[in-house]
């Protein structure tokens, strides 16, 4: 039976270390490539509340696809990077406490060591700036902890289901992992109860039931499905063969050395998930490796045992079958000396840390990035505020901080969401960008300005920066600063354009046959205002106008006359019956009107 007397020691140790790491995280300069995305989401909520579409990124994307409630939480905790970092620190403390209690309640062999490494791994995730994921993980661990409580079944299942739903609503990635845990619990419950004396299994220790697994899987799965289907950005996330192999190896160590059927089944499912993410293009991609990166080390440290030594071998009923392997687990190091066992387990933990490091060294090196400060962008924002409205392409900086600050002054052509880049901006990722394709891309996206920072660009922006510095005939420098150069795109491509002969169609080519209108360079629709939540346009006559906003079910148009919206490839068409000023926004409840086919 788990020794409840160990709770104070294990809990205080884990929370104490988490507190130290949280303070260090808050005192350090902004870290990680993902923190800028968290700041961007929090700042967007601070400026525009619960707006359903962010027109300042990728020509329109829903912040709900990223997280349902963490942006307001981060905003309420503080401005810019402070709020997300405080939220991450709180998530670290909560995760450390929940994991420590789980280790004790589930009878881990070394709960203190496992809990300490767990706190360190969660802190390593914060170094990369993954705040929403950290919050989702905290709720996911809370859901598991509630299942091990002594509450009445109905209360326990309701509370655990609610926590699982919050995990999925906070982070779809965390929600997927909670769902995976639910499937593992359900599968483990479907196997016969372990025999008394089986290594690692105790009849006094909490064992999952089918309802437990269902509660987790459904609770987390519903918000993940709603966010993905209703607000997803599309596209897919890359994952390399190296990342796939290292994550699979870490999960394999857990499956082989942890004699707990739930954890073993979960490790097998995690391995299959990573392999599936590599084989099939999905929005998950590299995110599938986060489970092993965060939990392989603490699980191995807390629960692992060694295979039987030479004195016993592998005899025993069921040892030769996969079913027996799942049911019984490996024995506890019979035939090994205590010292040899300790050294071997230490070596295994070190191996897992090397194979799947819980912290990114590159993100640690990012400390002190000058672009993480709002002041770095202030001169550019001031210059843009005095210019006619238009979309801007900022060559991505090393940690994508333009995505957090520039949309306050002008909508970005891009942002910081790899799935959206894969869907719409592949030329920057596959190395095919050149002077010709870059010019087509700028025109097709209605980009009026291009800004190049003096700081180091991201790897996805290096080729773009080289092209710009080498000189491009369609870019004219219009403003310079020690940290910035701003270019105007020849012809001043606009987010709005009369749809007709000569208009630029999707992909930079001609529009479909049969399109009519004035074409570029002739009197037509005029962009009046472009913000992250609203695009206002003056239309001089009845007809159709190409609006370079990504088509979305949530788009809404209002104005001085009858108007409607329709998809045009990836973009949107505004059709009006009389001249006037029209505003296009996003709305959850009042989208439309839609043009008849």
Coordinates of C-alpha atoms in Angstrom, one line a residue:
X1 CA 0.0 0.0 0.0
X2 CA 1.3 3.5 -0.8
X3 CA 2.8 5.1 2.3
X4 CA 0.8 8.3 2.9
X5 CA 3.4 9.4 5.5
X6 CA 5.6 10.2 2.6
X7 CA 3.3 12.8 1.2
X8 CA 4.7 15.8 3.2
X9 CA 8.3 15.0 2.2
X10 CA 7.5 14.3 -1.4
X11 CA 5.1 17.2 -1.8
X12 CA 7.3 19.8 -0.1
X13 CA 10.4 18.7 -2.0
X14 CA 8.6 18.9 -5.4
X15 CA 6.8 22.1 -4.7
X16 CA 10.0 23.6 -3.2
X17 CA 12.1 22.8 -6.2
X18 CA 9.3 24.1 -8.5
X19 CA 9.2 27.3 -6.5
X20 CA 12.9 27.8 -7.0
X21 CA 12.7 27.1 -10.7
X22 CA 9.6 29.4 -11.1
X23 CA 11.5 32.3 -9.5
X24 CA 14.5 31.6 -11.7
X25 CA 12.2 31.6 -14.7
X26 CA 10.6 34.9 -13.8
X27 CA 14.0 36.6 -13.0
X28 CA 15.6 35.4 -16.3
X29 CA 15.1 37.4 -19.5
X30 CA 12.3 36.2 -21.8
X31 CA 13.2 32.7 -23.0
X32 CA 12.1 30.5 -25.8
X33 CA 10.8 30.7 -29.4
X34 CA 7.2 30.1 -28.3
X35 CA 6.8 32.8 -25.7
X36 CA 6.2 35.5 -28.4
X37 CA 3.1 33.6 -29.5
X38 CA 1.8 33.5 -26.0
X39 CA 2.4 37.3 -25.6
X40 CA 0.7 37.9 -29.0
X41 CA -2.4 36.0 -27.9
X42 CA -2.6 37.7 -24.5
X43 CA -2.1 41.2 -26.0
X44 CA -4.7 40.5 -28.7
X45 CA -7.2 39.7 -25.9
X46 CA -6.2 42.8 -24.1
X47 CA -6.9 45.0 -27.1
X48 CA -9.9 43.3 -28.6
X49 CA -11.4 41.0 -25.9
X50 CA -13.0 37.8 -27.1
X51 CA -12.9 38.6 -30.8
X52 CA -13.2 35.4 -32.8
X53 CA -10.9 36.4 -35.7
X54 CA -7.4 37.9 -35.6
X55 CA -7.0 39.7 -38.9
X56 CA -3.5 40.8 -37.8
X57 CA -2.1 37.3 -38.5
X58 CA -2.0 35.3 -41.7
X59 CA -4.9 37.5 -43.2
X60 CA -7.3 36.1 -40.6
X61 CA -7.0 33.3 -38.1
X62 CA -9.0 32.4 -35.0
X63 CA -7.2 32.7 -31.6
X64 CA -9.6 30.1 -30.3
X65 CA -7.8 27.4 -32.3
X66 CA -4.8 28.0 -30.1
X67 CA -6.4 28.1 -26.7
X68 CA -9.9 28.9 -25.4
X69 CA -9.1 30.6 -22.1
X70 CA -5.4 31.1 -21.5
X71 CA -5.1 34.4 -23.4
X72 CA -7.4 36.2 -20.9
X73 CA -5.7 34.5 -18.0
X74 CA -2.3 35.6 -19.2
X75 CA -3.5 39.1 -20.0
X76 CA -5.1 39.6 -16.5
X77 CA -1.8 38.5 -14.8
X78 CA 0.3 41.2 -16.5
X79 CA 1.2 43.1 -19.6
X80 CA 3.3 41.8 -22.4
X81 CA 5.7 39.0 -21.3
X82 CA 4.9 39.3 -17.6
X83 CA 1.4 37.8 -17.7
X84 CA 2.3 34.7 -19.7
X85 CA 5.4 34.1 -17.6
X86 CA 3.4 34.4 -14.3
X87 CA 0.9 32.0 -15.7
X88 CA 3.7 29.6 -16.6
X89 CA 5.1 29.8 -13.1
X90 CA 1.8 29.0 -11.5
X91 CA 1.3 26.1 -13.9
X92 CA 4.7 24.8 -12.8
X93 CA 3.8 24.9 -9.1
X94 CA 0.4 23.2 -9.8
X95 CA 1.9 20.5 -12.0
X96 CA 4.6 19.7 -9.5
X97 CA 2.2 19.4 -6.6
X98 CA -0.2 17.2 -8.6
X99 CA 2.6 14.9 -9.9
X100 CA 4.0 14.5 -6.5
X101 CA 0.7 13.4 -5.1
X102 CA 0.1 11.1 -8.0
X103 CA 3.5 9.5 -7.4
X104 CA 2.6 8.7 -3.8
X105 CA -1.0 7.6 -4.4
X106 CA 0.0 5.2 -7.2
X107 CA 2.8 3.7 -5.2
X108 CA 5.9 4.9 -7.1
X109 CA 9.1 3.2 -5.9
X110 CA 11.0 6.5 -5.8
X111 CA 8.3 9.2 -5.6
X112 CA 10.6 12.0 -4.4
X113 CA 13.1 11.5 -7.2
X114 CA 10.4 11.2 -9.8
X115 CA 8.6 14.3 -8.5
X116 CA 11.8 16.4 -8.5
X117 CA 12.6 15.4 -12.1
X118 CA 9.0 16.0 -13.0
X119 CA 9.2 19.6 -11.7
X120 CA 12.5 20.1 -13.6
X121 CA 10.9 18.8 -16.9
X122 CA 7.9 21.1 -16.6
X123 CA 10.3 24.0 -16.0
X124 CA 12.2 22.9 -19.1
X125 CA 9.0 23.3 -21.1
X126 CA 8.7 26.8 -19.8
X127 CA 12.2 27.6 -21.1
X128 CA 10.7 27.0 -24.6
X129 CA 7.9 29.4 -23.8
X130 CA 5.1 26.9 -24.1
X131 CA 2.8 28.5 -21.5
X132 CA -0.6 27.3 -22.8
X133 CA 0.6 23.8 -23.0
X134 CA 2.0 24.1 -19.4
X135 CA -1.5 25.2 -18.2
X136 CA -3.1 22.3 -20.0
X137 CA -0.7 19.9 -18.5
X138 CA -1.5 21.2 -15.0
X139 CA -5.2 20.6 -15.5
X140 CA -4.5 17.2 -17.0
X141 CA -2.5 16.1 -14.0
X142 CA -5.2 17.5 -11.8
X143 CA -7.7 15.3 -13.6
X144 CA -5.6 12.2 -13.0
X145 CA -5.2 13.2 -9.4
X146 CA -8.9 13.5 -8.9
X147 CA -9.4 10.0 -10.3
X148 CA -7.2 8.6 -7.5
X149 CA -9.1 10.5 -4.8
X150 CA -11.5 9.0 -2.2
X151 CA -14.4 11.1 -3.3
X152 CA -17.7 9.5 -4.2
X153 CA -17.5 8.0 -7.7
X154 CA -20.0 10.5 -9.2
X155 CA -18.2 13.5 -7.7
X156 CA -14.8 12.1 -8.6
X157 CA -15.8 11.5 -12.3
X158 CA -17.5 14.8 -12.6
X159 CA -14.5 16.7 -11.2
X160 CA -12.0 14.7 -13.2
X161 CA -14.0 15.2 -16.4
X162 CA -14.2 19.0 -15.8
X163 CA -10.4 19.2 -15.3
X164 CA -9.8 17.1 -18.4
X165 CA -12.1 19.5 -20.4
X166 CA -10.1 22.5 -19.0
X167 CA -6.9 20.8 -20.1
X168 CA -8.2 20.4 -23.7
X169 CA -9.6 23.9 -23.7
X170 CA -6.3 25.4 -22.5
X171 CA -4.2 23.5 -25.0
X172 CA -5.3 21.1 -27.7
X173 CA -1.9 19.3 -27.5
X174 CA -2.3 18.8 -23.7
X175 CA -5.9 17.7 -24.4
X176 CA -4.7 15.0 -26.8
X177 CA -2.3 13.7 -24.2
X178 CA -5.0 13.6 -21.6
X179 CA -7.2 11.7 -24.0
X180 CA -4.3 9.3 -24.6
X181 CA -4.1 8.8 -20.9
X182 CA -7.8 8.0 -20.8
X183 CA -7.4 5.4 -23.5
X184 CA -4.6 3.8 -21.6
X185 CA -6.7 3.7 -18.4
X186 CA -9.6 2.1 -20.3
X187 CA -7.4 -0.5 -22.0
X188 CA -5.7 -1.3 -18.7
X189 CA -9.0 -1.8 -17.0
X190 CA -10.1 -4.2 -19.8
X191 CA -7.3 -6.6 -18.8
X192 CA -7.7 -9.2 -16.0
X193 CA -6.7 -8.0 -12.5
X194 CA -3.1 -8.7 -11.7
X195 CA -2.2 -11.7 -9.6
X196 CA -1.0 -11.1 -6.1
X197 CA 2.7 -10.9 -6.1
X198 CA 3.1 -9.6 -9.6
X199 CA 6.0 -7.1 -9.7
X200 CA 5.0 -3.5 -9.5
X201 CA 1.3 -4.3 -9.0
X202 CA -0.5 -4.2 -5.6
X203 CA -4.1 -5.1 -4.8
X204 CA -4.0 -2.1 -2.3
X205 CA -2.9 0.4 -4.9
X206 CA -5.4 2.4 -6.9
X207 CA -6.4 0.7 -10.1
X208 CA -8.3 2.4 -13.0
X209 CA -11.7 1.5 -14.2
X210 CA -13.3 1.7 -17.6
X211 CA -15.3 4.7 -16.5
X212 CA -12.1 6.5 -15.4
X213 CA -10.6 6.2 -18.8
X214 CA -13.8 7.2 -20.6
X215 CA -14.2 10.3 -18.4
X216 CA -10.7 11.5 -19.3
X217 CA -10.9 10.6 -23.0
X218 CA -14.3 12.2 -23.5
X219 CA -13.7 15.2 -21.2
X220 CA -10.5 16.2 -23.0
X221 CA -11.7 15.1 -26.5
X222 CA -14.8 17.3 -26.7
X223 CA -13.0 20.7 -26.4
X224 CA -10.1 19.5 -28.7
X225 CA -12.6 18.5 -31.4
X226 CA -14.6 21.7 -31.0
X227 CA -11.5 23.9 -31.2
X228 CA -10.0 22.0 -34.1
X229 CA -13.1 21.7 -36.2
X230 CA -14.5 25.1 -35.5
X231 CA -11.4 27.3 -35.2
X232 CA -8.5 25.4 -36.6
X233 CA -6.0 27.1 -38.9
X234 CA -5.5 24.0 -41.1
X235 CA -2.0 23.2 -42.3
X236 CA 0.3 20.7 -40.7
X237 CA 3.3 20.6 -38.4
X238 CA 6.6 19.2 -39.5
X239 CA 8.5 16.5 -37.5
X240 CA 11.9 15.1 -38.5
X241 CA 13.1 11.5 -38.5
X242 CA 15.5 12.3 -35.7
X243 CA 12.8 13.7 -33.5
X244 CA 10.6 10.7 -34.2
X245 CA 13.3 8.2 -33.3
X246 CA 14.4 9.9 -30.1
X247 CA 10.9 10.3 -28.8
X248 CA 10.0 6.7 -29.7
X249 CA 13.2 5.5 -27.9
X250 CA 12.3 7.4 -24.7
X251 CA 8.8 5.9 -24.8
X252 CA 10.2 2.5 -25.4
X253 CA 12.4 2.7 -22.3
X254 CA 9.2 3.4 -20.3
X255 CA 7.4 0.5 -21.9
X256 CA 10.2 -1.9 -21.2
X257 CA 11.2 -0.9 -17.7
X258 CA 8.1 0.4 -15.9
X259 CA 6.1 -2.5 -14.5
X260 CA 2.8 -0.7 -14.5
X261 CA 0.3 -1.7 -17.1
X262 CA -1.3 1.8 -17.4
X263 CA 2.1 3.5 -17.9
X264 CA 3.3 0.7 -20.2
X265 CA 0.2 0.9 -22.4
X266 CA 0.5 4.7 -22.4
X267 CA 4.1 4.5 -23.5
X268 CA 3.1 2.2 -26.4
X269 CA 0.3 4.6 -27.4
X270 CA 2.7 7.5 -27.3
X271 CA 5.2 5.7 -29.5
X272 CA 2.4 4.9 -32.0
X273 CA 1.3 8.5 -31.9
X274 CA 4.8 9.8 -32.7
X275 CA 5.1 7.4 -35.6
X276 CA 1.7 8.4 -36.9
X277 CA 2.7 12.1 -36.7
X278 CA 5.7 11.3 -38.8
X279 CA 3.9 9.2 -41.3
X280 CA 0.8 11.4 -41.8
X281 CA 0.8 15.1 -42.1
X282 CA -1.4 16.5 -39.3
X283 CA -1.5 19.7 -37.2
X284 CA 0.1 17.7 -34.4
X285 CA 3.5 16.8 -36.0
X286 CA 6.4 17.7 -33.7
X287 CA 4.1 18.4 -30.8
X288 CA 3.6 14.6 -30.4
X289 CA 7.1 14.5 -28.9
X290 CA 6.3 16.7 -26.0
X291 CA 4.8 13.8 -24.0
X292 CA 8.0 11.9 -23.9
X293 CA 10.1 15.0 -23.4
X294 CA 8.2 16.0 -20.3
X295 CA 7.3 12.7 -18.6
X296 CA 9.7 10.0 -19.7
X297 CA 12.3 11.0 -17.1
X298 CA 10.1 11.4 -14.1
X299 CA 8.2 8.1 -14.9
X300 CA 11.4 6.2 -15.3
X301 CA 12.9 7.7 -12.1
X302 CA 9.8 7.0 -10.1
X303 CA 8.7 3.6 -11.3
X304 CA 11.3 1.8 -13.4
X305 CA 12.7 -1.6 -12.4
X306 CA 15.3 -3.8 -14.1
X307 CA 14.6 -7.1 -15.8
X308 CA 15.3 -10.2 -13.7
X309 CA 19.0 -10.9 -13.3
X310 CA 20.8 -14.1 -14.1
X311 CA 19.6 -15.9 -11.0
X312 CA 16.0 -16.0 -12.1
X313 CA 15.7 -15.4 -15.9
X314 CA 12.4 -14.7 -17.5
X315 CA 10.4 -17.8 -16.3
X316 CA 6.8 -17.4 -15.3
X317 CA 3.4 -17.7 -16.8
X318 CA 2.7 -15.2 -19.5
X319 CA 6.3 -14.0 -19.7
X320 CA 6.6 -15.1 -23.3
X321 CA 3.6 -13.3 -24.7
X322 CA 2.7 -9.7 -25.4
X323 CA -0.4 -10.1 -23.3
X324 CA 1.6 -11.5 -20.4
X325 CA 4.1 -8.6 -20.8
X326 CA 1.4 -6.1 -20.5
X327 CA -0.2 -7.8 -17.6
X328 CA 2.7 -8.6 -15.4
X329 CA 5.6 -6.2 -16.2
X330 CA 9.2 -7.0 -15.7
X331 CA 10.3 -8.3 -12.4
X332 CA 12.3 -6.3 -9.9
X333 CA 15.9 -6.8 -10.6
X334 CA 16.1 -10.3 -9.1
X335 CA 19.7 -11.4 -9.2
X336 CA 21.0 -7.8 -9.2
X337 CA 22.8 -6.2 -6.3
X338 CA 21.3 -3.1 -4.8
X339 CA 24.3 -1.0 -5.9
X340 CA 24.2 -2.5 -9.4
X341 CA 20.5 -1.8 -9.6
X342 CA 21.0 1.8 -8.5
X343 CA 23.8 2.4 -11.0
X344 CA 21.9 0.8 -13.8
X345 CA 18.7 2.8 -13.2
X346 CA 20.8 6.0 -12.9
X347 CA 22.4 5.2 -16.3
X348 CA 18.9 4.6 -17.8
X349 CA 17.6 8.0 -16.6
X350 CA 20.7 9.7 -17.9
X351 CA 20.3 7.9 -21.2
X352 CA 16.7 9.1 -21.4
X353 CA 17.7 12.6 -20.7
X354 CA 20.3 12.5 -23.5
X355 CA 17.9 10.8 -26.0
X356 CA 15.0 13.2 -25.3
X357 CA 16.3 16.3 -23.4
X358 CA 13.6 18.0 -21.3
X359 CA 15.0 21.4 -22.0
X360 CA 16.1 23.0 -25.3
X361 CA 19.7 24.4 -25.2
X362 CA 18.9 26.6 -28.1
X363 CA 16.0 28.3 -26.1
X364 CA 18.4 28.9 -23.2
X365 CA 20.8 30.6 -25.6
X366 CA 18.0 32.8 -26.7
X367 CA 18.1 34.7 -23.4
X368 CA 18.8 38.4 -24.0
X369 CA 17.3 38.6 -27.5
X370 CA 16.9 42.3 -28.1
X371 CA 13.8 41.9 -30.1
X372 CA 11.9 40.5 -27.1
X373 CA 11.5 44.1 -25.8
X374 CA 8.6 46.2 -27.0
X375 CA 11.0 49.1 -27.2
X376 CA 12.8 47.4 -30.1
X377 CA 9.7 47.7 -32.2
X378 CA 8.6 51.1 -31.0
X379 CA 10.3 53.1 -33.9
X380 CA 8.8 50.9 -36.5
X381 CA 5.3 51.1 -35.0
X382 CA 5.5 54.9 -34.8
X383 CA 6.5 55.0 -38.5
X384 CA 3.7 52.7 -39.6
X385 CA 1.1 54.7 -37.6
X386 CA 1.8 57.7 -39.8
X387 CA 1.5 55.8 -43.1
X388 CA -1.5 54.8 -45.1
X389 CA -3.0 51.5 -43.9
X390 CA -1.7 48.3 -45.4
X391 CA -0.5 44.8 -44.7
X392 CA 3.2 44.4 -43.7
X393 CA 5.6 41.6 -44.1
X394 CA 8.2 41.6 -41.3
X395 CA 11.1 39.3 -42.0
X396 CA 10.8 36.9 -39.1
X397 CA 13.2 37.6 -36.3
X398 CA 15.0 34.8 -34.4
X399 CA 12.2 34.4 -31.9
X400 CA 9.3 35.8 -33.8
X401 CA 8.6 38.8 -31.5
X402 CA 7.2 40.8 -34.4
X403 CA 4.1 38.6 -34.1
X404 CA 3.5 40.0 -30.7
X405 CA 4.0 43.7 -31.3
X406 CA 3.6 44.8 -34.9
X407 CA -0.1 43.9 -35.3
X408 CA -0.8 46.8 -32.9
X409 CA 0.1 49.2 -35.8
X410 CA -0.5 47.1 -39.0
X411 CA -1.7 43.6 -39.9
X412 CA 1.0 41.1 -40.5
X413 CA 1.2 39.0 -43.6
X414 CA 2.4 36.2 -41.4
X415 CA 2.6 35.6 -37.6
X416 CA 3.8 32.7 -35.5
X417 CA 2.0 29.5 -36.2
X418 CA 3.9 26.8 -38.1
X419 CA 0.8 25.0 -39.3
X420 CA -0.5 28.2 -41.0
X421 CA 2.9 28.8 -42.6
X422 CA 2.8 25.2 -43.9
X423 CA -0.6 25.9 -45.4
X424 CA 0.0 29.3 -46.9
X425 CA 3.7 30.1 -47.0
X426 CA 5.6 27.0 -48.0
X427 CA 8.1 28.8 -50.1
X428 CA 9.8 30.1 -47.0
X429 CA 10.0 26.7 -45.4
X430 CA 11.1 24.5 -48.4
X431 CA 13.9 26.9 -49.6
X432 CA 12.2 27.7 -52.9
X433 CA 11.8 31.4 -52.3
X434 CA 13.6 33.5 -54.9
X435 CA 13.1 37.0 -56.3
X436 CA 10.3 36.0 -58.6
X437 CA 8.3 33.8 -56.2
X438 CA 8.8 36.4 -53.4
X439 CA 7.3 39.1 -55.6
X440 CA 4.3 37.0 -56.5
X441 CA 3.8 36.1 -52.9
X442 CA 3.9 39.8 -51.8
X443 CA 1.3 40.8 -54.5
X444 CA -1.0 37.8 -53.8
X445 CA -1.0 38.6 -50.1
X446 CA -1.7 42.3 -50.7
X447 CA 1.5 43.3 -48.9
X448 CA 2.2 47.1 -49.1
X449 CA 5.3 47.2 -46.8
X450 CA 8.2 45.0 -46.0
X451 CA 10.3 45.6 -42.8
X452 CA 13.8 44.1 -42.2
X453 CA 15.3 44.2 -38.7
X454 CA 18.9 44.6 -38.0
X455 CA 18.8 41.7 -35.5
X456 CA 19.3 38.1 -36.5
X457 CA 16.5 36.6 -38.5
X458 CA 14.8 33.3 -37.9
X459 CA 16.0 30.3 -40.0
X460 CA 12.8 30.7 -42.0
X461 CA 13.7 34.3 -42.8
X462 CA 17.4 34.0 -43.7
X463 CA 16.9 33.6 -47.4
X464 CA 14.3 36.3 -47.5
X465 CA 16.7 38.7 -45.7
X466 CA 19.4 37.9 -48.2
X467 CA 17.2 38.6 -51.1
X468 CA 16.1 42.0 -49.7
X469 CA 19.6 43.1 -48.8
X470 CA 20.8 42.1 -52.3
X471 CA 18.2 44.5 -53.8
X472 CA 14.9 43.7 -55.3
X473 CA 13.4 45.8 -58.1
X474 CA 9.9 45.9 -56.6
X475 CA 11.1 47.1 -53.1
X476 CA 11.9 50.7 -52.4
X477 CA 13.4 51.8 -49.1
X478 CA 11.2 54.5 -47.6
X479 CA 12.5 54.8 -44.0
X480 CA 15.6 53.7 -42.1
X481 CA 16.5 53.4 -38.5
X482 CA 19.5 51.9 -36.8
X483 CA 17.4 48.8 -36.1
X484 CA 15.0 48.8 -39.1
X485 CA 14.6 49.4 -42.8
X486 CA 11.1 49.8 -44.2
X487 CA 10.4 49.2 -47.8
X488 CA 7.4 50.0 -50.0
X489 CA 6.2 47.4 -52.5
X490 CA 6.0 48.8 -56.0
X491 CA 2.4 49.4 -57.1
X492 CA 1.3 49.5 -53.5
X493 CA -0.6 46.1 -53.4
X494 CA -3.7 46.4 -51.3
X495 CA -5.7 44.1 -49.2
X496 CA -8.7 45.2 -51.3
X497 CA -8.8 45.2 -55.1
X498 CA -11.5 45.5 -57.8
X499 CA -12.1 42.0 -59.0
X500 CA -11.7 41.9 -62.7
X501 CA -9.4 41.6 -65.8
X502 CA -5.8 42.2 -64.8
X503 CA -6.5 41.5 -61.1
X504 CA -4.0 39.3 -59.3
X505 CA -5.5 35.9 -58.7
X506 CA -4.6 33.3 -56.1
X507 CA -1.0 32.3 -56.2
X508 CA 0.0 35.6 -57.9
X509 CA -1.5 34.6 -61.2
X510 CA -4.6 35.7 -63.2
X511 CA -8.1 35.5 -61.7
X512 CA -10.5 32.9 -63.0
X513 CA -12.0 33.3 -66.5
X514 CA -15.1 35.4 -66.5
X515 CA -14.1 37.8 -63.8
X516 CA -15.0 41.4 -64.6
X517 CA -13.9 44.7 -63.2
X518 CA -11.5 47.6 -63.4
X519 CA -8.3 45.8 -62.4
X520 CA -5.4 47.2 -60.5
X521 CA -4.3 50.8 -61.0
X522 CA -7.8 52.1 -61.8
X523 CA -10.3 53.7 -59.5
X524 CA -11.8 51.0 -57.3
X525 CA -12.2 50.0 -53.7
X526 CA -10.1 51.9 -51.2
X527 CA -8.8 50.6 -47.9
X528 CA -9.7 53.0 -45.1
X529 CA -8.7 51.1 -42.0
X530 CA -7.0 47.8 -41.3
X531 CA -6.7 46.5 -37.7
X532 CA -6.5 43.1 -36.1
X533 CA -10.3 42.9 -35.9
X534 CA -11.7 45.1 -38.6
X535 CA -11.1 45.9 -42.2
X536 CA -12.9 49.0 -43.5
X537 CA -13.2 49.8 -47.2
X538 CA -14.8 52.4 -49.4
X539 CA -16.5 50.9 -52.4
X540 CA -17.3 53.5 -55.2
X541 CA -19.8 51.5 -57.1
X542 CA -21.9 48.3 -57.0
X543 CA -20.0 45.2 -57.9
X544 CA -17.5 42.8 -56.5
X545 CA -14.3 43.5 -54.6
X546 CA -11.5 41.0 -53.8
X547 CA -10.7 41.2 -50.1
X548 CA -7.5 39.4 -49.1
X549 CA -8.8 37.9 -45.9
X550 CA -8.7 34.2 -45.5
X551 CA -12.2 32.8 -46.0
X552 CA -13.8 31.9 -42.7
X553 CA -17.3 30.9 -41.6
X554 CA -17.0 33.7 -38.9
X555 CA -16.6 36.7 -41.3
X556 CA -19.2 39.4 -41.1
X557 CA -19.9 42.5 -43.2
X558 CA -21.7 45.6 -42.3
X559 CA -22.2 48.8 -44.3
X560 CA -24.4 51.4 -46.0
X561 CA -26.1 49.1 -48.4
X562 CA -26.9 45.5 -49.1
X563 CA -23.6 43.5 -49.0
X564 CA -22.6 39.9 -48.8
X565 CA -19.5 37.8 -48.7
X566 CA -18.4 34.7 -50.6
X567 CA -15.2 32.6 -50.8
X568 CA -12.7 33.2 -53.7
X569 CA -10.1 30.4 -53.5
X570 CA -8.5 31.1 -50.1
X571 CA -9.6 34.7 -50.2
X572 CA -13.0 36.5 -49.8
X573 CA -15.2 38.5 -52.2
X574 CA -17.3 41.4 -51.1
X575 CA -20.4 42.0 -53.2
X576 CA -22.3 45.2 -52.8
X577 CA -25.4 46.7 -54.5
X578 CA -24.5 50.3 -54.0
X579 CA -21.5 52.4 -53.1
X580 CA -20.6 53.1 -49.5
X581 CA -18.3 52.3 -46.6
X582 CA -18.2 48.7 -45.5
X583 CA -16.6 47.0 -42.5
X584 CA -15.6 43.3 -42.4
X585 CA -15.1 41.8 -39.0
X586 CA -15.5 38.4 -37.3
X587 CA -18.5 37.3 -35.3
X588 CA -19.5 34.1 -33.5
X589 CA -23.2 34.8 -33.6
X590 CA -23.8 37.3 -36.5
X591 CA -21.6 36.1 -39.3
X592 CA -22.6 36.8 -42.9
X593 CA -24.6 37.6 -44.9
X594 CA -23.4 35.0 -47.5
X595 CA -23.7 35.6 -51.2
X596 CA -26.0 33.2 -53.1
X597 CA -24.1 30.8 -55.3

